[in-house]
Tab-separated table of C-alpha atoms and ligand atoms in Angstrom:
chain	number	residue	atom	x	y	z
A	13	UNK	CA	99.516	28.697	46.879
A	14	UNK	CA	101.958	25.723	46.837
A	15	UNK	CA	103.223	23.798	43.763
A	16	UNK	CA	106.752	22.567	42.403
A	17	UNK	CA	108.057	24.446	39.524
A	18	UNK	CA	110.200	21.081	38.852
A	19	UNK	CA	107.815	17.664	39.570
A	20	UNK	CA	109.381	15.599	42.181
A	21	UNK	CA	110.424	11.929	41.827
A	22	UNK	CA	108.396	10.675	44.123
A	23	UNK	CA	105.333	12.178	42.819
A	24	UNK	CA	106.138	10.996	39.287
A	25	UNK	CA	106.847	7.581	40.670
A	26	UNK	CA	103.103	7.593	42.574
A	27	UNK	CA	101.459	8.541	38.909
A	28	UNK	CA	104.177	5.882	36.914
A	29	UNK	CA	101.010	5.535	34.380
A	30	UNK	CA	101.203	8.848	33.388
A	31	UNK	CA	103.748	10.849	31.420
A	32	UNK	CA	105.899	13.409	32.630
A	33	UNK	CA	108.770	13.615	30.712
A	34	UNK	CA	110.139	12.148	27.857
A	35	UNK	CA	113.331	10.808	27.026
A	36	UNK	CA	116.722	13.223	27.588
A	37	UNK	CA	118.641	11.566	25.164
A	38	UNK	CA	117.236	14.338	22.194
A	39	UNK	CA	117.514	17.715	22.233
A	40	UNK	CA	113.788	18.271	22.527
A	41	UNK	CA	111.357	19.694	24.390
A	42	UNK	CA	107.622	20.004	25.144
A	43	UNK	CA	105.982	23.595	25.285
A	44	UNK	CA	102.281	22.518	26.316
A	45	UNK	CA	100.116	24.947	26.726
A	46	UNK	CA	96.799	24.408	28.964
A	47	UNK	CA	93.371	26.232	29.590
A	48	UNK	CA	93.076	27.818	25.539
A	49	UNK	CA	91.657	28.547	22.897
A	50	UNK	CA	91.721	32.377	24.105
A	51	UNK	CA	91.004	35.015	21.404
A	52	UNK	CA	94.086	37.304	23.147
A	53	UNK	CA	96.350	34.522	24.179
A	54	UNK	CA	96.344	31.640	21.790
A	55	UNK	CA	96.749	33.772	18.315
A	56	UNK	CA	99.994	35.201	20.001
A	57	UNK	CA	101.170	31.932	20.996
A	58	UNK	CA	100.661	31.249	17.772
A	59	UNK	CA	102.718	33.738	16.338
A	60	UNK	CA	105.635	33.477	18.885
A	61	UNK	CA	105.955	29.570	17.577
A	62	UNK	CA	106.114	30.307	14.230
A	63	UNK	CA	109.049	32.136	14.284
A	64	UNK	CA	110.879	29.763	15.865
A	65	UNK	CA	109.122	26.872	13.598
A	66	UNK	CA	108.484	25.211	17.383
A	67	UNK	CA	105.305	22.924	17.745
A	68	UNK	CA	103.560	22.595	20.849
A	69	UNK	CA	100.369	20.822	22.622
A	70	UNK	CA	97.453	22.461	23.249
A	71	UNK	CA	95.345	21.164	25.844
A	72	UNK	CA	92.029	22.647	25.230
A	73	UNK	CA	89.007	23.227	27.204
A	74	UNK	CA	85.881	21.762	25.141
A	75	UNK	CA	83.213	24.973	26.378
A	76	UNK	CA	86.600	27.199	24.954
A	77	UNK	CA	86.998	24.996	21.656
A	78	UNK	CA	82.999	25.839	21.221
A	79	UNK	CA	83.086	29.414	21.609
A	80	UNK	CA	86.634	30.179	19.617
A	81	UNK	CA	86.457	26.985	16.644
A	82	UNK	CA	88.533	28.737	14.341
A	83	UNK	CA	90.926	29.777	17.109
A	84	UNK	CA	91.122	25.907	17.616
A	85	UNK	CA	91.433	25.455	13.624
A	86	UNK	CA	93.946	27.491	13.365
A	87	UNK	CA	96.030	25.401	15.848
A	88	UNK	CA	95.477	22.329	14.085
A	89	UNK	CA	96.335	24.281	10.379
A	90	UNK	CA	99.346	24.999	12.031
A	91	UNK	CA	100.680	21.862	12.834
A	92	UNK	CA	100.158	21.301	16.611
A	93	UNK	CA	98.833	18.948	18.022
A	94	UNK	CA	95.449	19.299	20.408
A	95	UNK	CA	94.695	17.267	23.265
A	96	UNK	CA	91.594	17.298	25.848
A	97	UNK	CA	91.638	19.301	29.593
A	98	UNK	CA	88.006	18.493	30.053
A	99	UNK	CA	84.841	20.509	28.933
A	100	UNK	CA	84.657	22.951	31.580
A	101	UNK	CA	87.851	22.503	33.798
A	102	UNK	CA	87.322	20.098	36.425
A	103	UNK	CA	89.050	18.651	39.641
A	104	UNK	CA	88.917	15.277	39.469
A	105	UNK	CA	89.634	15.342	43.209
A	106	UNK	CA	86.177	16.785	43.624
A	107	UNK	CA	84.838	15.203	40.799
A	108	UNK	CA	82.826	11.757	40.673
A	109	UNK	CA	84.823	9.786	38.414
A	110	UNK	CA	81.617	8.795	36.352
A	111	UNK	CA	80.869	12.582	35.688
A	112	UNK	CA	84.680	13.777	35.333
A	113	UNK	CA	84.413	10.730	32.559
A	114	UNK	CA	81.343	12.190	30.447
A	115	UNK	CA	82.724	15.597	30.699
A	116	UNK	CA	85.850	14.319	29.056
A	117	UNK	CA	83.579	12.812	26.430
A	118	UNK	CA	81.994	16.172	25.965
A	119	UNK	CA	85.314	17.708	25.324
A	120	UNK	CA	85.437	14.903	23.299
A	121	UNK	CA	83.029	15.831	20.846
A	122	UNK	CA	85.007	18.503	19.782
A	123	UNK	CA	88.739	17.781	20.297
A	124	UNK	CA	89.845	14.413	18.622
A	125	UNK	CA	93.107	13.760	20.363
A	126	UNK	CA	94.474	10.630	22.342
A	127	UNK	CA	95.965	12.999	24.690
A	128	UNK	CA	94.611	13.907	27.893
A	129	UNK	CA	95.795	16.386	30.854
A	130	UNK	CA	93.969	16.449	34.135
A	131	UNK	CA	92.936	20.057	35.199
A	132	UNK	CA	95.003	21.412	38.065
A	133	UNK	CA	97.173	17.840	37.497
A	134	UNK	CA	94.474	16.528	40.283
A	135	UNK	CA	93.540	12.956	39.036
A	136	UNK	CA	92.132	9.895	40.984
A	137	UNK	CA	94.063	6.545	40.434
A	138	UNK	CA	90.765	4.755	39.644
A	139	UNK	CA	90.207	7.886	37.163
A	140	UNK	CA	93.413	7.425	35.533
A	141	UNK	CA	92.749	3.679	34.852
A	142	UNK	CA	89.493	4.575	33.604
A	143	UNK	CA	91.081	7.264	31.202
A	144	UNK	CA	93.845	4.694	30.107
A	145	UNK	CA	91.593	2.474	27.660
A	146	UNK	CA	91.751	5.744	25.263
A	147	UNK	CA	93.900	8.430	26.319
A	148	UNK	CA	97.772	8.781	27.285
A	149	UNK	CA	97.984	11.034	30.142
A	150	UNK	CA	100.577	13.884	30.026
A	151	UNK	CA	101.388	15.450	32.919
A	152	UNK	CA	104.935	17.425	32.873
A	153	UNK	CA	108.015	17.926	34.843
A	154	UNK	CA	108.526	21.913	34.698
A	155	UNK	CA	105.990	24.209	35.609
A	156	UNK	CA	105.977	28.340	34.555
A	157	UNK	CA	103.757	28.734	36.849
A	158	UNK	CA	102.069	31.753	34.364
A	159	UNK	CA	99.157	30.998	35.874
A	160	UNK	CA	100.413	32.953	39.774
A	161	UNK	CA	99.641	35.712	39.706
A	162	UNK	CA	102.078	36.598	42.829
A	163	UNK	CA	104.637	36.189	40.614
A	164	UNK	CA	106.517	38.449	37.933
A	165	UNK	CA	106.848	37.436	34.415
A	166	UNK	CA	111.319	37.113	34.993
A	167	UNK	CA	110.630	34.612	37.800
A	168	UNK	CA	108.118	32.693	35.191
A	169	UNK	CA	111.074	32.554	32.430
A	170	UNK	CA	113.328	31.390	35.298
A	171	UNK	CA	111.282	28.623	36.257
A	172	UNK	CA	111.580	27.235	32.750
A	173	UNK	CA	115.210	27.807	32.012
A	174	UNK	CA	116.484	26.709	35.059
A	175	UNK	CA	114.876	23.821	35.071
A	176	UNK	CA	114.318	22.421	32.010
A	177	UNK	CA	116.121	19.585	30.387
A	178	UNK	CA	116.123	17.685	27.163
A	179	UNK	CA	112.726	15.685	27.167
A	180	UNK	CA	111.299	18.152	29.084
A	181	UNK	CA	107.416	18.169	29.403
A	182	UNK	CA	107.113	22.400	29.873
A	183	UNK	CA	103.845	23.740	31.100
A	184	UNK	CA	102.344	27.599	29.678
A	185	UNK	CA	98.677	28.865	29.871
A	186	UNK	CA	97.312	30.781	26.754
A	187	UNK	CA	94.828	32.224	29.128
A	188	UNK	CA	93.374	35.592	30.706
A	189	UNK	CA	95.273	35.156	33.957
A	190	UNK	CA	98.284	34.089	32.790
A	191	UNK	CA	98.503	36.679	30.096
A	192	UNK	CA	100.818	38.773	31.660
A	193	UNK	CA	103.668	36.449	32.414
A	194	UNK	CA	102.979	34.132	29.646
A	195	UNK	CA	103.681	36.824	27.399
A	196	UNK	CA	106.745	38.409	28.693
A	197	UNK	CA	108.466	34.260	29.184
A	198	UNK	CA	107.724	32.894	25.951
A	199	UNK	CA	108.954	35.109	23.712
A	200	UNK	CA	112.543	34.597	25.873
A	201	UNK	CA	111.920	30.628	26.397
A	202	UNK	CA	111.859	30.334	22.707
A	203	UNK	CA	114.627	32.276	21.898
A	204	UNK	CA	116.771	30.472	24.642
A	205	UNK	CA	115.537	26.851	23.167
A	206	UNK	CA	116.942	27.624	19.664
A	207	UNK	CA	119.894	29.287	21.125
A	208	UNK	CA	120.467	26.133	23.038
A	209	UNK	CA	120.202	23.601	19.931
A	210	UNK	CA	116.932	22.214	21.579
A	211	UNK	CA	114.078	21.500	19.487
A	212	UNK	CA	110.622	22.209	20.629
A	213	UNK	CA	107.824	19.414	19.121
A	214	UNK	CA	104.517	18.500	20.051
A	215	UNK	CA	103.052	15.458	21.901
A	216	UNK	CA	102.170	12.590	19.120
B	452	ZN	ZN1	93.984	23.872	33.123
């Protein structure tokens, strides 16, 4: 499995409609977390950001959002912010855009958001100016890469703190698969955000 644990100009610059960081002149950053609500994963996320009084993005899966509402409540009680990942997870690559469109509005039914974040990152360019008219599409610019399961929960922490920055866009799964290395990174991202003076808000 290939991916970049830090996005690449020049694949930021071929997706220039879509966020993937935001400014470095604050000291924030972005925890997003993709793939949720998870009865495990999402009530320990949860948890972990209270402590640290961080707010984060969750972009939901509508089929999860059915089966777990008051998982999903609780995020919004909370003070994060939700956005939409589709209703059951799809590759836009392999994805008409007309039915990767009404799956969104599926999702749609049940997340209210302006925020959108293309499964797997794998959008079409006529997609994304589709998807512009009512979403703003947030990609990122450091990956955990929780979701490999090839890798060890250390090298996931890594990833983050050695290569975030301020305005960071950071990428977690509260998920099955991810569960593992999620859990052992967060706690330890978290700590080293506050240690570092940086602030960790959600997507408005
Ligand atoms: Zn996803």
């Amino acid at each position: 499995m290939f991916y970049f644990t830090k996005t690449p100009a020049f694949l930021k610059s071929l997706y220039k409609s879509c966020i993937w960081n935001f400014s470095p002149a604050q000291p924030v950053v972005y925890l997003t977390f993709d793939d949720g609500p998870h009865p495990k994963a999402t009530p320990f996320v949860l948890e972990q950001l209270k402590k640290y009084s961080a707010k984060a993005t969750f972009f939901c899966i509508g089929k999860n959002v059915v089966e777990h509402p008051d998982i999903y409540q609780q995020i919004l009680s909370e003070g994060h912010v939700a956005g939409n990942h589709t209703h059951n997870h799809l590759n836009g690559w392999k994805t008409s855009t007309e039915a990767y469109l009404d799956n969104i509005r599926e999702a749609s039914r049940y997340i209210r958001t302006n925020l959108f974040r293309p499964p797997y990152g794998r959008i079409s360019p006529f997609q994304i100016k589709q998807l512009k008219k009512d979403y703003r599409i947030i990609m990122w610019d450091v990956l955990s890469a929780d979701f490999d399961t090839g890798i060890s929960g250390e090298t996931c922490l890594q990833n983050v703190v050695f290569k975030m920055q301020p305005g960071s866009i950071i990428v977690f799964h509260d998920s099955e698969k991810a569960w593992d290395r999620m859990s052992y990174a967060l706690p330890r991202v978290l700590e080293h955000c506050a240690r570092q003076g940086l602030r960790m808000e959600a997507i408005l």
